[in-house]
Amino acid sequence: MSLPAEKEVRALLARFAEARFRHDLQPTGRSSRELEDTSCALRVMTGTRTVDEALAAADALLERHRANRRAAAVRTRVLAA
């Protein structure tokens, strides 16, 4: 599985959080569909079966992006030295 772009992961997590908030605040058919759509997109992006697994996997993806940035910064410093 290729690593989704950090921007895409963050945007989808934000969409999910917004849909969850709207649905929890005032559930409607539309809010239910939006929540289901973003939940499905998260599960597909992360290759998981449940929303809880998808959220944990998305956090892990973001951590991998942070680790990759740190490693790149170290490589840049080593090359500059």
PDB file of C-alpha atoms in Angstrom:
ATOM      1  CA  MET A   1       0.000   0.000   0.000  1.00  0.00           C
ATOM      2  CA  SER A   2       1.389   3.380  -0.945  1.00  0.00           C
ATOM      3  CA  LEU A   3       1.543   6.040   1.719  1.00  0.00           C
ATOM      4  CA  PRO A   4      -1.255   8.617   1.256  1.00  0.00           C
ATOM      5  CA  ALA A   5      -0.099  12.216   1.255  1.00  0.00           C
ATOM      6  CA  GLU A   6      -0.138  13.841   4.682  1.00  0.00           C
ATOM      7  CA  LYS A   7      -2.350  16.636   3.370  1.00  0.00           C
ATOM      8  CA  GLU A   8      -4.934  14.085   2.179  1.00  0.00           C
ATOM      9  CA  VAL A   9      -4.952  12.250   5.513  1.00  0.00           C
ATOM     10  CA  ARG A  10      -5.361  15.486   7.457  1.00  0.00           C
ATOM     11  CA  ALA A  11      -8.117  16.746   5.138  1.00  0.00           C
ATOM     12  CA  LEU A  12     -10.072  13.505   5.428  1.00  0.00           C
ATOM     13  CA  LEU A  13      -9.692  13.451   9.211  1.00  0.00           C
ATOM     14  CA  ALA A  14     -10.998  17.034   9.326  1.00  0.00           C
ATOM     15  CA  ARG A  15     -13.973  16.099   7.107  1.00  0.00           C
ATOM     16  CA  PHE A  16     -14.711  13.107   9.326  1.00  0.00           C
ATOM     17  CA  ALA A  17     -14.526  15.194  12.515  1.00  0.00           C
ATOM     18  CA  GLU A  18     -16.827  17.831  11.036  1.00  0.00           C
ATOM     19  CA  ALA A  19     -19.330  15.211   9.846  1.00  0.00           C
ATOM     20  CA  ARG A  20     -19.233  13.469  13.224  1.00  0.00           C
ATOM     21  CA  PHE A  21     -19.792  16.745  15.064  1.00  0.00           C
ATOM     22  CA  ARG A  22     -22.705  17.781  12.811  1.00  0.00           C
ATOM     23  CA  HIS A  23     -24.321  14.360  13.083  1.00  0.00           C
ATOM     24  CA  ASP A  24     -23.913  14.214  16.863  1.00  0.00           C
ATOM     25  CA  LEU A  25     -25.286  17.739  17.228  1.00  0.00           C
ATOM     26  CA  GLN A  26     -28.323  17.328  14.988  1.00  0.00           C
ATOM     27  CA  PRO A  27     -28.715  13.946  13.269  1.00  0.00           C
ATOM     28  CA  THR A  28     -30.393  14.072   9.870  1.00  0.00           C
ATOM     29  CA  GLY A  29     -30.414  11.848   6.835  1.00  0.00           C
ATOM     30  CA  ARG A  30     -27.853  14.137   5.214  1.00  0.00           C
ATOM     31  CA  SER A  31     -25.538  14.161   8.225  1.00  0.00           C
ATOM     32  CA  SER A  32     -25.799  10.383   8.418  1.00  0.00           C
ATOM     33  CA  ARG A  33     -24.784  10.030   4.753  1.00  0.00           C
ATOM     34  CA  GLU A  34     -21.886  12.479   5.157  1.00  0.00           C
ATOM     35  CA  LEU A  35     -20.647  10.587   8.203  1.00  0.00           C
ATOM     36  CA  GLU A  36     -20.953   7.249   6.402  1.00  0.00           C
ATOM     37  CA  ASP A  37     -19.183   8.623   3.315  1.00  0.00           C
ATOM     38  CA  THR A  38     -16.238  10.011   5.277  1.00  0.00           C
ATOM     39  CA  SER A  39     -16.074   6.878   7.433  1.00  0.00           C
ATOM     40  CA  CYS A  40     -15.938   4.722   4.306  1.00  0.00           C
ATOM     41  CA  ALA A  41     -13.261   6.942   2.750  1.00  0.00           C
ATOM     42  CA  LEU A  42     -11.155   6.662   5.921  1.00  0.00           C
ATOM     43  CA  ARG A  43     -11.491   2.887   5.957  1.00  0.00           C
ATOM     44  CA  VAL A  44     -10.502   2.663   2.284  1.00  0.00           C
ATOM     45  CA  MET A  45      -7.556   5.060   2.679  1.00  0.00           C
ATOM     46  CA  THR A  46      -6.202   3.107   5.631  1.00  0.00           C
ATOM     47  CA  GLY A  47      -7.169  -0.389   4.480  1.00  0.00           C
ATOM     48  CA  THR A  48      -9.124  -1.109   7.655  1.00  0.00           C
ATOM     49  CA  ARG A  49     -12.554  -2.520   8.461  1.00  0.00           C
ATOM     50  CA  THR A  50     -13.822  -0.271  11.264  1.00  0.00           C
ATOM     51  CA  VAL A  51     -13.800   3.446  11.957  1.00  0.00           C
ATOM     52  CA  ASP A  52     -11.819   2.925  15.179  1.00  0.00           C
ATOM     53  CA  GLU A  53      -9.165   0.976  13.266  1.00  0.00           C
ATOM     54  CA  ALA A  54      -9.163   3.651  10.531  1.00  0.00           C
ATOM     55  CA  LEU A  55      -8.623   6.473  13.020  1.00  0.00           C
ATOM     56  CA  ALA A  56      -5.754   4.598  14.681  1.00  0.00           C
ATOM     57  CA  ALA A  57      -4.236   3.813  11.275  1.00  0.00           C
ATOM     58  CA  ALA A  58      -4.570   7.465  10.186  1.00  0.00           C
ATOM     59  CA  ASP A  59      -2.715   8.523  13.341  1.00  0.00           C
ATOM     60  CA  ALA A  60       0.002   5.986  12.507  1.00  0.00           C
ATOM     61  CA  LEU A  61       0.229   7.357   8.946  1.00  0.00           C
ATOM     62  CA  LEU A  62       0.680  10.881  10.270  1.00  0.00           C
ATOM     63  CA  GLU A  63       3.399   9.628  12.614  1.00  0.00           C
ATOM     64  CA  ARG A  64       5.170   7.981   9.662  1.00  0.00           C
ATOM     65  CA  HIS A  65       5.063  11.293   7.803  1.00  0.00           C
ATOM     66  CA  ARG A  66       6.566  13.061  10.826  1.00  0.00           C
ATOM     67  CA  ALA A  67       9.292  10.410  11.095  1.00  0.00           C
ATOM     68  CA  ASN A  68      10.051  10.718   7.371  1.00  0.00           C
ATOM     69  CA  ARG A  69      10.388  14.511   7.717  1.00  0.00           C
ATOM     70  CA  ARG A  70      12.736  14.117  10.689  1.00  0.00           C
ATOM     71  CA  ALA A  71      14.855  11.596   8.785  1.00  0.00           C
ATOM     72  CA  ALA A  72      15.019  13.895   5.766  1.00  0.00           C
ATOM     73  CA  ALA A  73      16.113  16.789   7.971  1.00  0.00           C
ATOM     74  CA  VAL A  74      18.886  14.652   9.463  1.00  0.00           C
ATOM     75  CA  ARG A  75      20.051  13.563   5.986  1.00  0.00           C
ATOM     76  CA  THR A  76      20.088  17.202   4.873  1.00  0.00           C
ATOM     77  CA  ARG A  77      22.225  18.185   7.870  1.00  0.00           C
ATOM     78  CA  VAL A  78      24.635  15.328   7.236  1.00  0.00           C
ATOM     79  CA  LEU A  79      24.992  16.261   3.569  1.00  0.00           C
ATOM     80  CA  ALA A  80      25.538  19.913   4.456  1.00  0.00           C
ATOM     81  CA  ALA A  81      28.309  19.079   6.936  1.00  0.00           C
TER      82      ALA A  81
END
